[in-house]
Coordinates of C-alpha atoms and ligand atoms in Angstrom, one line a residue:
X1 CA 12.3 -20.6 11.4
X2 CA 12.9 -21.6 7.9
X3 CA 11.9 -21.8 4.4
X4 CA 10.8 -25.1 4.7
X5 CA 9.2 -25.1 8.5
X6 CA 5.5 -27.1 9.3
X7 CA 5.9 -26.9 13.0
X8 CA 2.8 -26.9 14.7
X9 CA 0.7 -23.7 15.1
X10 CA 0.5 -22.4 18.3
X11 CA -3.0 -21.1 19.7
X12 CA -4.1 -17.8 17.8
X13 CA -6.5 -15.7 16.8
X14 CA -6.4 -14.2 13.4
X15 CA -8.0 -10.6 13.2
X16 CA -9.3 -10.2 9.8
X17 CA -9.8 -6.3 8.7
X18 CA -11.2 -5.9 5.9
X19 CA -13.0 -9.6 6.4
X20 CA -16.3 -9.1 4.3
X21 CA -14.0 -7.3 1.2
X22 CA -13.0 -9.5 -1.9
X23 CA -9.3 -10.5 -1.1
X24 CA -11.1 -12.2 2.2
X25 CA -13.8 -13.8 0.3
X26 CA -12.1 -15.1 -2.7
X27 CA -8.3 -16.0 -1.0
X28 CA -8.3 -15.6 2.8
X29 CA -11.0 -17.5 4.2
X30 CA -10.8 -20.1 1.6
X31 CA -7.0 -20.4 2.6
X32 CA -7.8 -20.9 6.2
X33 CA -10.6 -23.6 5.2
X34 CA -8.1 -25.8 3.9
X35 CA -5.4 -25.3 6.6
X36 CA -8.0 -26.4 9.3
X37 CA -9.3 -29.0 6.9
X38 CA -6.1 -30.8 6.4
X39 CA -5.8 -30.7 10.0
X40 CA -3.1 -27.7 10.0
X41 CA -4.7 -25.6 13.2
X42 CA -4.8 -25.6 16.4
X43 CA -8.2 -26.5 18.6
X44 CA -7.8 -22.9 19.8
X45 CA -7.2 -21.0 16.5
X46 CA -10.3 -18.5 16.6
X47 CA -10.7 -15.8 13.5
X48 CA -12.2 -12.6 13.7
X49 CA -13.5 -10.9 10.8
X50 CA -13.7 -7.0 11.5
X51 CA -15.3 -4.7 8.7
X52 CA -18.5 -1.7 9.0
X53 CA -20.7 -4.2 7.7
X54 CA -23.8 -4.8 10.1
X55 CA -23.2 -8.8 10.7
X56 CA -23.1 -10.7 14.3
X57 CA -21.1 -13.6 14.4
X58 CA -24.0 -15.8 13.5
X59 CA -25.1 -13.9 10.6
X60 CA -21.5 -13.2 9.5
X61 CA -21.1 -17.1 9.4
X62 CA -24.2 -17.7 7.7
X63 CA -23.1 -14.9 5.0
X64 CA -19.7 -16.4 4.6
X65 CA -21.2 -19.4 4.0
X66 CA -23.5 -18.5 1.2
X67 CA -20.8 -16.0 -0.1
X68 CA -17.6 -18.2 -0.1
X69 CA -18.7 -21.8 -1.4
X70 CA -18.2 -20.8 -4.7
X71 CA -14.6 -20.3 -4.4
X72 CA -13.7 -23.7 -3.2
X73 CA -13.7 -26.4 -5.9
X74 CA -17.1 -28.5 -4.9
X75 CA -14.7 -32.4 -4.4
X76 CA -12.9 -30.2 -2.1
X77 CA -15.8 -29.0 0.5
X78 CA -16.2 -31.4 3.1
X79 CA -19.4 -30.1 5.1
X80 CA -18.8 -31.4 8.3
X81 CA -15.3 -29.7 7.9
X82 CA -16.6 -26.8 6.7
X83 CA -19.1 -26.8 9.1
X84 CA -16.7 -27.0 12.1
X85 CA -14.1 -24.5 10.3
X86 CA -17.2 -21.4 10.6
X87 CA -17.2 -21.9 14.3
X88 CA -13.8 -21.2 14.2
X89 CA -15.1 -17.4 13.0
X90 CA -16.3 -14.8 15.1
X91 CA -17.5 -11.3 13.6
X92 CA -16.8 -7.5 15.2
X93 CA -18.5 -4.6 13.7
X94 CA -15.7 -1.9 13.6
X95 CA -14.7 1.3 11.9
X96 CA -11.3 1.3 11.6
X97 CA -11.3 5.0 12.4
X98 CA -13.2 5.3 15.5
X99 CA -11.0 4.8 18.4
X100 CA -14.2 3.4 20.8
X101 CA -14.1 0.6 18.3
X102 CA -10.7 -1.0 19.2
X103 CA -12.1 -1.4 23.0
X104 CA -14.7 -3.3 21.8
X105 CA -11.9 -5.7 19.8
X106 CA -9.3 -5.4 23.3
X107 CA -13.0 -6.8 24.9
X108 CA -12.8 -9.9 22.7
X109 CA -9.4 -10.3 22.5
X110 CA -8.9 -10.1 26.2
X111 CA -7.2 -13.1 28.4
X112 CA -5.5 -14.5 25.3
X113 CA -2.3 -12.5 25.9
X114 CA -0.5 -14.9 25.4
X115 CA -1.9 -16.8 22.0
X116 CA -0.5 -15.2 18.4
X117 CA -2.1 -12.3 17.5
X118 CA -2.0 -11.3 14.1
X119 CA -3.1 -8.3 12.6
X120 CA -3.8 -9.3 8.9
X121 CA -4.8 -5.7 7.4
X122 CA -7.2 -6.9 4.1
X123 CA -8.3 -2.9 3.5
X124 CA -7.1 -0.3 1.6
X125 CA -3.3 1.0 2.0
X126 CA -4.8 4.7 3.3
X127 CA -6.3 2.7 6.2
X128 CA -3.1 0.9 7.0
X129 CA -1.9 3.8 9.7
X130 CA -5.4 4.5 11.7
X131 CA -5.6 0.3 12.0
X132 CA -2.0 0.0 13.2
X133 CA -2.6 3.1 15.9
X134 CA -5.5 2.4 16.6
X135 CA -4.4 -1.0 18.0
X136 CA -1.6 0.1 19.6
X137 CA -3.3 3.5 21.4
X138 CA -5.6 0.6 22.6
X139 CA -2.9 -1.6 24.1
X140 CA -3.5 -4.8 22.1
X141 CA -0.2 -5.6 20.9
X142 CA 1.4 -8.1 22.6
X143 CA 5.0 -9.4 22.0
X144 CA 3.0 -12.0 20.1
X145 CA 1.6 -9.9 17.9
X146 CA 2.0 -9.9 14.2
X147 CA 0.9 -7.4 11.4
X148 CA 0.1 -8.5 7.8
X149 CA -0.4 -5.9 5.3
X150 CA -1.5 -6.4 1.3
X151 CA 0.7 -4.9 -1.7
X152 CA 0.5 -2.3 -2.8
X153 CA 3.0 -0.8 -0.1
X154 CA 2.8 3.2 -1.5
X155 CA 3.1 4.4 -4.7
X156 CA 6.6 5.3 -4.4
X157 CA 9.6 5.0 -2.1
X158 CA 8.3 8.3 -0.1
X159 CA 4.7 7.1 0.5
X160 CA 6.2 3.2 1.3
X161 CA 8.5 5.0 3.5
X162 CA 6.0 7.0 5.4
X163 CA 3.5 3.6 6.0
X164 CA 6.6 1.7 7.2
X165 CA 7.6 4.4 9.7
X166 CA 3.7 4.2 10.9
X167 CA 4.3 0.4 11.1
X168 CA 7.9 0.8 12.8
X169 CA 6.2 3.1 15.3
X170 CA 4.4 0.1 16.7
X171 CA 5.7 -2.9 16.1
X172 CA 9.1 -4.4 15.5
X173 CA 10.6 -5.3 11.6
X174 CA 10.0 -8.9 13.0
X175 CA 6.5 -8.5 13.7
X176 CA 5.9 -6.8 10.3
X177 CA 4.9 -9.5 7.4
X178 CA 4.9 -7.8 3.8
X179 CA 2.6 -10.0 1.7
X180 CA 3.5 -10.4 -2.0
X181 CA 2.0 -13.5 -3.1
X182 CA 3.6 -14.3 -5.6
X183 CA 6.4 -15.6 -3.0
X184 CA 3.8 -17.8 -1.2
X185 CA 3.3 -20.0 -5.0
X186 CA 4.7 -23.7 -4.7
X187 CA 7.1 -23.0 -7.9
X188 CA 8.6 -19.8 -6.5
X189 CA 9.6 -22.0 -3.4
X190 CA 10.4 -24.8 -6.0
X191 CA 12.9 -22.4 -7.9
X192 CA 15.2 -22.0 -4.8
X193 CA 15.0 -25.7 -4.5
X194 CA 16.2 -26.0 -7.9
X195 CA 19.0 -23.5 -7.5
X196 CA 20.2 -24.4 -4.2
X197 CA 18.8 -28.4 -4.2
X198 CA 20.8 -29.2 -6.8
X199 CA 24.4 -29.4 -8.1
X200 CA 23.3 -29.3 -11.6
X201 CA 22.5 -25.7 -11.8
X202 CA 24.4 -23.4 -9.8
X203 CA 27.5 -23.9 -12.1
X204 CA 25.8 -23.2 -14.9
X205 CA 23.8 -20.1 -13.5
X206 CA 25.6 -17.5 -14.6
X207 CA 26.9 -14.9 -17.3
X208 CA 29.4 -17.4 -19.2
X209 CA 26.5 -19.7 -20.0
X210 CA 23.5 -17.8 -19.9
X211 CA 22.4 -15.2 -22.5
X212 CA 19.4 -13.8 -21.2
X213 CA 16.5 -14.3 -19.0
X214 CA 12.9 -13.2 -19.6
X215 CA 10.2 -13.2 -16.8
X216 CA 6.3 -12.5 -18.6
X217 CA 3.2 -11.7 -16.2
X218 CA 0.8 -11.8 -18.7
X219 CA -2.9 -11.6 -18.3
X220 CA -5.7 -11.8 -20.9
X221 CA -8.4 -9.7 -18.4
X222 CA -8.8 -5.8 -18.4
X223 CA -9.3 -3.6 -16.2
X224 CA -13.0 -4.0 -15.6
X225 CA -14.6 -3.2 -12.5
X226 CA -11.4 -1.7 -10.7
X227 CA -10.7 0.8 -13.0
X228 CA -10.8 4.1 -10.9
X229 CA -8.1 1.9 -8.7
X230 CA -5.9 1.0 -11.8
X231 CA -5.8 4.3 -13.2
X232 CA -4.0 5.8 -10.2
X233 CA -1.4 2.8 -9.9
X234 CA -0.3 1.3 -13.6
X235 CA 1.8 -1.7 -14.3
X236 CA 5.0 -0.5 -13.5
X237 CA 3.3 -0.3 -9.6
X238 CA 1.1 -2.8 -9.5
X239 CA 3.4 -5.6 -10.9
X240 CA 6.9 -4.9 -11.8
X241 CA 7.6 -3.2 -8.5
X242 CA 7.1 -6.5 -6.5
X243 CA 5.7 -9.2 -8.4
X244 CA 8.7 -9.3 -11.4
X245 CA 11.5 -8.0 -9.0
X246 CA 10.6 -10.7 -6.9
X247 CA 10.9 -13.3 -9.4
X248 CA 14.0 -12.0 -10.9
X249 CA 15.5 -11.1 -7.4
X250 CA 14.9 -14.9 -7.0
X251 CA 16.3 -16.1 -10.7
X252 CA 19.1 -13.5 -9.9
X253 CA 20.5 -14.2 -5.9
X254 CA 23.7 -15.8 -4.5
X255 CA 23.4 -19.0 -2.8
X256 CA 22.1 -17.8 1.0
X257 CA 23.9 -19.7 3.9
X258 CA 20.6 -21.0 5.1
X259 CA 17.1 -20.6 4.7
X260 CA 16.2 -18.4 7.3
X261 CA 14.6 -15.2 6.7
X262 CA 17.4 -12.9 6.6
X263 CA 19.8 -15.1 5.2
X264 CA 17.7 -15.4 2.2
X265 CA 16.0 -11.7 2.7
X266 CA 20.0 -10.4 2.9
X267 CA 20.7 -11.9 -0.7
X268 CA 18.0 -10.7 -2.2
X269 CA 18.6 -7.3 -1.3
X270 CA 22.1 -7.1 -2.5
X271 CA 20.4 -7.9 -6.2
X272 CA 17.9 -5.3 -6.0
X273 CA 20.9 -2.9 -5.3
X274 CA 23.1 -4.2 -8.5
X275 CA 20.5 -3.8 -10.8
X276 CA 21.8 -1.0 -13.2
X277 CA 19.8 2.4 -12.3
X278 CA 17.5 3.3 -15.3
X279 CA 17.8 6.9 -15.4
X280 CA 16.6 9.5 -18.1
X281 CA 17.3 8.4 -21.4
X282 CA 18.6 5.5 -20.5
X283 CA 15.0 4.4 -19.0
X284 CA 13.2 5.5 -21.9
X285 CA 15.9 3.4 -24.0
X286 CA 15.3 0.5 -22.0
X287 CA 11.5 0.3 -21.2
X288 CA 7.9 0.1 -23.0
X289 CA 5.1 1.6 -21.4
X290 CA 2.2 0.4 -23.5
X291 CA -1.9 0.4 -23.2
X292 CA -4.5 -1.9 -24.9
X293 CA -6.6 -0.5 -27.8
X294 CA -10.1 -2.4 -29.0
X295 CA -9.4 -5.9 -29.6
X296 CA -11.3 -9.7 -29.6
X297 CA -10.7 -13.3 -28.3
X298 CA -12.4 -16.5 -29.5
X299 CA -15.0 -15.2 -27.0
X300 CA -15.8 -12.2 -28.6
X301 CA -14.6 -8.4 -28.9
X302 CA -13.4 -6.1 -26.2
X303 CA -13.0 -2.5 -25.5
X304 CA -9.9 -0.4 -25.2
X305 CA -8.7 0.9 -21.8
X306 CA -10.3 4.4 -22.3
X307 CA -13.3 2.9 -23.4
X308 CA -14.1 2.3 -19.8
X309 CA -16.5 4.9 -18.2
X310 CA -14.4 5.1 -15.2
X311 CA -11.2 6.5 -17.1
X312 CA -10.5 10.0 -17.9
X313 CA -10.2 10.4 -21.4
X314 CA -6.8 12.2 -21.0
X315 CA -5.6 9.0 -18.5
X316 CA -1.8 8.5 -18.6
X317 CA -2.0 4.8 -17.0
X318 CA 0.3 2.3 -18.6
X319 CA -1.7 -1.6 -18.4
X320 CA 1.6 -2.9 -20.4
X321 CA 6.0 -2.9 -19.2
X322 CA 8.7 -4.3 -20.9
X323 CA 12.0 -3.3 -19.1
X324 CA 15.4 -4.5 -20.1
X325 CA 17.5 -4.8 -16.9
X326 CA 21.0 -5.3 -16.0
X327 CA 22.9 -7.0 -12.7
X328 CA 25.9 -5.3 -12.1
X329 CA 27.3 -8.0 -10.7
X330 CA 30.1 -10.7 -11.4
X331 CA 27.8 -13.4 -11.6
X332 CA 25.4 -11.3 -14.0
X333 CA 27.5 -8.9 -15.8
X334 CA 25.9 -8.3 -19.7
X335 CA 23.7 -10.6 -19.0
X336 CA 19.9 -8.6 -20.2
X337 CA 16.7 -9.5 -17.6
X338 CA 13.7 -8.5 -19.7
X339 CA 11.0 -8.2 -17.7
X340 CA 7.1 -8.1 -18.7
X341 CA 3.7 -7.3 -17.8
X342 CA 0.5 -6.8 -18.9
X343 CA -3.5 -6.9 -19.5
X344 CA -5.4 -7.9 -22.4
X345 CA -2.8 -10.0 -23.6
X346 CA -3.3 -13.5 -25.1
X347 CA -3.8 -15.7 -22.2
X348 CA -3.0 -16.0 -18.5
X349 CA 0.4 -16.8 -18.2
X350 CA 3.5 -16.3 -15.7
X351 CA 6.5 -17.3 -16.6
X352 CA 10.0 -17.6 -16.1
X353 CA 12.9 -18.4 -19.4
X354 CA 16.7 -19.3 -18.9
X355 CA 18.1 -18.8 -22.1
X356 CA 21.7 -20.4 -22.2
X357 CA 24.1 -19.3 -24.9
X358 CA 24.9 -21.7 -27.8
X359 CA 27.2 -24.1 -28.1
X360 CA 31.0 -22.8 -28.8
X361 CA 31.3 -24.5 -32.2
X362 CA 28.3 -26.3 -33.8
X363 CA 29.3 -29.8 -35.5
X364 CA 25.6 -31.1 -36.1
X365 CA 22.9 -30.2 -38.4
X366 CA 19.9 -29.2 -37.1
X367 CA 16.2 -30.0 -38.7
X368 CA 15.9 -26.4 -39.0
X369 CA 19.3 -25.4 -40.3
X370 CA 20.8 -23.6 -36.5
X371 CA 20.7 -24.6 -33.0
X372 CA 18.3 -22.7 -30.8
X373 CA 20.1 -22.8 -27.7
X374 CA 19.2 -24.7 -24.9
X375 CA 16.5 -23.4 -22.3
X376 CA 14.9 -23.6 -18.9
X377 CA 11.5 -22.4 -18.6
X378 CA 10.1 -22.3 -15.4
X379 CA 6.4 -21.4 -15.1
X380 CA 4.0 -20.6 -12.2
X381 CA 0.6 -20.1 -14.1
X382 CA -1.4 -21.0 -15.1
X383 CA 0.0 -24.7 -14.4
X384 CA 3.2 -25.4 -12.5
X385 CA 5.5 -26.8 -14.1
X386 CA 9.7 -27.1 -15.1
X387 CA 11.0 -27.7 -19.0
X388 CA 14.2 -28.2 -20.4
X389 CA 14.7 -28.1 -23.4
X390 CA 18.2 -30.2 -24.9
X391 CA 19.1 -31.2 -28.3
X392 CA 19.0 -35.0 -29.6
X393 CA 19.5 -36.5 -32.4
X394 CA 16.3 -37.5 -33.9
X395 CA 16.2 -41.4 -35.1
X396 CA 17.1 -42.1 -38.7
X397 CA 20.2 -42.0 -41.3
X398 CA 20.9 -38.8 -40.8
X399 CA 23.2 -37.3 -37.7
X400 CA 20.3 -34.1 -37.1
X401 CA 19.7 -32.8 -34.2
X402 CA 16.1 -32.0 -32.7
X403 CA 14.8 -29.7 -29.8
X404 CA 13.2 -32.2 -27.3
X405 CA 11.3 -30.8 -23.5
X406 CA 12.2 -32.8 -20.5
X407 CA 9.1 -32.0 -18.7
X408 CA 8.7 -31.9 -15.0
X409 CA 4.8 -30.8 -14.5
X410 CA 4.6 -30.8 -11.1
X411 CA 0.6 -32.3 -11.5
X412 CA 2.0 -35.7 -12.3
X413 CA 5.0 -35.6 -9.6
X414 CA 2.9 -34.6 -6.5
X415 CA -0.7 -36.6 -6.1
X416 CA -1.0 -34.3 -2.7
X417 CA -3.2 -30.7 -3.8
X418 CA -1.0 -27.7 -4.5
X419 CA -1.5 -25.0 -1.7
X420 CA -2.5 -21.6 -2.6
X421 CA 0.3 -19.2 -1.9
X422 CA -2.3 -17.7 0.9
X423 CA -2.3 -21.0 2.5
X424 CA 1.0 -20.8 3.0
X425 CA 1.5 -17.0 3.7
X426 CA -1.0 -17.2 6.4
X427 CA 0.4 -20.0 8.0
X428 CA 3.6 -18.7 8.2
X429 CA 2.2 -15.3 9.7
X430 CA 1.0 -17.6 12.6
X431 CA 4.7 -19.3 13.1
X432 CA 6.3 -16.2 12.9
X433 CA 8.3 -16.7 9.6
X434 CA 9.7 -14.0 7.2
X435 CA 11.2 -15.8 5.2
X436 CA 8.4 -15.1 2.4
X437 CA 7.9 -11.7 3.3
X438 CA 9.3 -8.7 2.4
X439 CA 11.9 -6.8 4.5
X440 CA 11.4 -3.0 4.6
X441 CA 14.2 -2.0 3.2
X442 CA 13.6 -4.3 0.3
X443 CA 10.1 -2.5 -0.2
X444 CA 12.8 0.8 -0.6
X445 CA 14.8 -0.6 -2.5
X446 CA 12.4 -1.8 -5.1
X447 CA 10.9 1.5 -5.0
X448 CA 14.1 3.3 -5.6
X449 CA 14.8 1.2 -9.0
X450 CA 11.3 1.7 -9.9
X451 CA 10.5 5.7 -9.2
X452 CA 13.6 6.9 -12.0
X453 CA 11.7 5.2 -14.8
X454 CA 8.2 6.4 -13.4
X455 CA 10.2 10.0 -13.5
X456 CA 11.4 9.2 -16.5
X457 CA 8.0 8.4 -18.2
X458 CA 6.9 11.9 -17.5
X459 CA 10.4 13.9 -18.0
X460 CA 10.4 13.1 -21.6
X461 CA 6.3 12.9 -22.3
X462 CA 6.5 8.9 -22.6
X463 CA 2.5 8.6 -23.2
X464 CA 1.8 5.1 -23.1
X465 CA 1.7 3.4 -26.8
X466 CA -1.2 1.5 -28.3
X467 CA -1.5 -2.7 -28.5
X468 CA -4.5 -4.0 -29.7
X469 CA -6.4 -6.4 -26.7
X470 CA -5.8 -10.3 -27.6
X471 CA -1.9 -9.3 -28.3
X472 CA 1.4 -9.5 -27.0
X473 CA 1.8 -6.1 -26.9
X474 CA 2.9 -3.2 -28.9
X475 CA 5.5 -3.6 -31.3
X476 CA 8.0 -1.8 -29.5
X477 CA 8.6 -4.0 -27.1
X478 CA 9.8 -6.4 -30.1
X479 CA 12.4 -4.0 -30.9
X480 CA 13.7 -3.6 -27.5
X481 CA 14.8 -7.3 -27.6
X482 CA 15.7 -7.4 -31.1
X483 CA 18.4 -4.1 -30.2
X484 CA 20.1 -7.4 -28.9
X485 CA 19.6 -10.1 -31.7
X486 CA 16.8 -11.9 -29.6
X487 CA 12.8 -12.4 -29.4
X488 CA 10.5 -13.0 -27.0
X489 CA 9.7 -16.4 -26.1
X490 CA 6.5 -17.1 -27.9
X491 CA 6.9 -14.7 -30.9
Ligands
NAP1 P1 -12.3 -4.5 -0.9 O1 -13.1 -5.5 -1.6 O2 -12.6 -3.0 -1.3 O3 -12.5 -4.6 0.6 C1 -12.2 -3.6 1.6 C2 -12.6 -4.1 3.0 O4 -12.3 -3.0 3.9 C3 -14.0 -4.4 3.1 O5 -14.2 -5.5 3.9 C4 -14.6 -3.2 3.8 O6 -15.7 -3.6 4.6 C5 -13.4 -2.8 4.7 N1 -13.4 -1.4 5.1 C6 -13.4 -0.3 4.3 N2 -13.4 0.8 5.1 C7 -13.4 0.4 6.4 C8 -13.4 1.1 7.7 N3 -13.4 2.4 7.8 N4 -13.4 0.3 8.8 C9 -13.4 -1.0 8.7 N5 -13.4 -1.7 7.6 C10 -13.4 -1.0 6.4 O7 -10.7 -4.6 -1.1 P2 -9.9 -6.0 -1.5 O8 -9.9 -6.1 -2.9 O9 -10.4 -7.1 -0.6 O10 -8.4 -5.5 -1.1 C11 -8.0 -5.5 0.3 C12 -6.5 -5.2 0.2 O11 -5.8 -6.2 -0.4 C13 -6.1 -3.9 -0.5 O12 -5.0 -3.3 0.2 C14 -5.8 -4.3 -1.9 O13 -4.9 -3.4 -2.5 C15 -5.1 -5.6 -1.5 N6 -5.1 -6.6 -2.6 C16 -6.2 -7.2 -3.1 C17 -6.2 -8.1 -4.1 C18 -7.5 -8.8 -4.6 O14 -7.3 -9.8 -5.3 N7 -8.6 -8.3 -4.2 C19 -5.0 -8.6 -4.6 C20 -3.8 -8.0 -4.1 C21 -3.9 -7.1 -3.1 P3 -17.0 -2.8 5.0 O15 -17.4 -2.0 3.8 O16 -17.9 -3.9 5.5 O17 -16.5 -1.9 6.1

């Protein structure tokens, strides 16, 4: 079992919950489309699709077929594949919370003991326990089995401690696959290659030579339609607790002695419990918690966050976090990790910057009178792609030096199609490997960094300040990076 692992499926059958909600529309069953279509699954790889919603299997395959052909680029629809892929889907009627229901899945399930069974729980988090003992007081886990459950794992390290209890009630930590999928992107599996590939970096990874590293989620859409969801989760839950811990965790690690699951899993902890607590004062000192105001793109104007019928007017929910972080650590020490997120900014963007720390002594004149230091930028969205930037000296009389990008977009590199981190995620689910998954007591860990700021927030009345939509956020975030003489990346 390894990072890097295509061994052949064995026999399975997937069972969907949650199969006619939007996750499973838009992601899952587009995922498993292109597995089967690049000739990824098994003969006997059967999926079920379990949800209230009155389908059979016929008219659940006839539904899926209207409903999920917009979501797969038309050059990449085959219809004989496709065709052959929704006989691979079968449909059960079920309430999660009636107990007679899981006889009727044991009925469908039954003489394939022995083929993976995974659980893959597409519903909302407060139906995560019934689903898991509901399967369980039915006798359908096998030692094959496998549970996969959507972020967000609770809302703080209580609540993800009580769902993983439930879980650990039933099945085993190695049975137990933690989706963030963010881990499942090509680049994030490209940045360990990088790190770990390579002997250019890892000598230069650390706090001698680097001055800082910034990580930016950034989306330009609001809230919208899931507003009643957003409002009782925020930022600092829905993305800085796994997606940018994650991705730091990842920029941040010591080399792992292989890439199996808890060799990687066992260095990425030990960063998540370095990071300097952010307690109090220090957590208002060292975070933004910010929410979009009125604002316009070339498209056209926007409304504010409140502006949304679906908000109370006296809503506390943060849509924008800047956090400056610290690594205890050798490696890491002094080094700042600003971290950011948020909606309604300028443009879809994640992104990852290395800043390294200038030269010792500067002989050359620069174009621009300094030397901006060297950088790596690493981004995932909304292409993939790796810059460096290094200094030359630009062709002429003079000896000046000019910032040039050696540019690795990933587009040109590879002619074969990028997966979709749920391609990968799902597949790995079906081998049995962790390695992109999150261990439970990460999922504590993160939440025991996270809740002190959260407390923090309310302790001192930290109501969430204004950025207009179309921005890069309020202005304080500015001045928590310029505390330390630096910017952020695009400003
Ligand atoms: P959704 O659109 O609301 O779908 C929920 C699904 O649950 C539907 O298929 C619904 O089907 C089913 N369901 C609800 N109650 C049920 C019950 N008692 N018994 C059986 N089925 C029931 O939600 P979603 O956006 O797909 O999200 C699913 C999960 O993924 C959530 O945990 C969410 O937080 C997470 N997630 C979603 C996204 C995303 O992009 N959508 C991203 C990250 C994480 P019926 O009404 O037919 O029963």
């Amino acid at each position: 079992m390894n990072l890097i692992s295509n061994e052949a499926l064995q026999p399975f059958d997937i069972v969907l919950f949650g199969a006619t909600g939007d996750l499973s529309l838009r992601k899952l069953i587009p995922a498993l489309y292109f597995q089967d279509r690049d000739g990824q699954m098994p003969e006997d790889g059967r999926i079920i699709g379990a949800a209230r919603s009155d389908y059979d299997s016929v008219a659940f395959r006839t539904w899926i077929d209207q409903e999920v052909r917009q979501y797969i680029p038309k050059d990449q629809l085959d219809e004989a594949e496709w065709g052959r892929f929704l006989k691979r889907i079968e449909y059960l009627k079920v309430d999660v919370t009636a107990q007679d229901d899981y006889r009727k899945l044991g009925e469908m399930l039954a003489g394939r003991e022995e083929h993976v069974r995974a659980f893959y729980l597409s519903v909302a988090p407060s139906l995560f326990g019934a689903i898991t003992d509901g399967v369980h007081a039915a006798g359908l886990i096998t030692p094959n089995s496998r549970v996969a459950l959507e972020k967000p794992l609770g809302r703080d390290e209580e609540t993800a401690e009580a769902i993983n209890d439930r879980l650990a009630a039933v099945f085993t930590e190695s049975q137990i696959f933690r989706i963030d999928h963010y881990l499942g992107k090509e680049t994030v599996q490209n940045l360990l290659a990088l790190r770990f590939g390579n002997a250019l970096f890892e000598p230069l990874w650390r706090a001698e030579l680097i001055s800082d590293v910034q990580i930016t989620i950034a989306e330009d859409l609001g809230v919208d339609g899931r507003g009643a969801f957003y409002d009782q989760t925020g930022a600092l839950r829905d993305m800085v607790q796994n997606h940018l811990l994650q991705l730091l965790v990842i920029i941040a690690m010591e080399p792992p002695v292989s890439v199996d699951a808890d060799a990687v899993r066992d260095e990425k902890i030990k960063v998540l419990r370095a990071l300097k607590p952010l307690v109090g004062i220090d957590a208002i000192r060292n975070s933004v918690r910010g929410r979009y105001t009125a604002g316009a793109y070339d498209s056209g104007p926007v409304p504010g966050y409140l502006d949304n019928d679906t908000i109370p007017d006296d809503s506390m929910t943060e849509t924008y976090v800047a956090i400056r972080a610290e690594i205890a650590s050798w490696r890491w020490a002094g080094v700042p990790f600003y971290l950011r997120t948020g909606k309604r900014l300028p443009g879809k963007c994640t992104e990852i910057i290395v800043n390294f720390k200038r030269v010792p002594h500067e002989i050359f004149p620069t174009a621009d009178g300094f030397a901006t230091p060297n950088q790596l930028v690493i981004r995932l969205q909304p292409e993939e792609s790796i810059r460096m930037r290094i200094y030359v000296k630009a062709w002429g009389d003079d000896i000046q030096l000019q910032p040039v990008n050696l540019n690795l977009d990933f587009n040109d590199v590879f002619q074969k199609r990028r997966l979709i981190a749920y391609e990968r995620l799902l597949m790995d689910i079906v081998r049995g490997n962790q390695t992109l998954f999150m261990r439970r007591d990460e999922v504590a860990e993160a939440w025991r960094w996270i809740d002190p700021i959260r407390a923090a927030w309310e302790q001192y009345d930290y109501a969430p300040v204004p950025y207009e939509a179309g921005t890069w956020g309020p202005v304080e975030a500015n001045a928590l990076m310029s505390r330390d003489g630096l910017k952020w990346a695009e400003e």
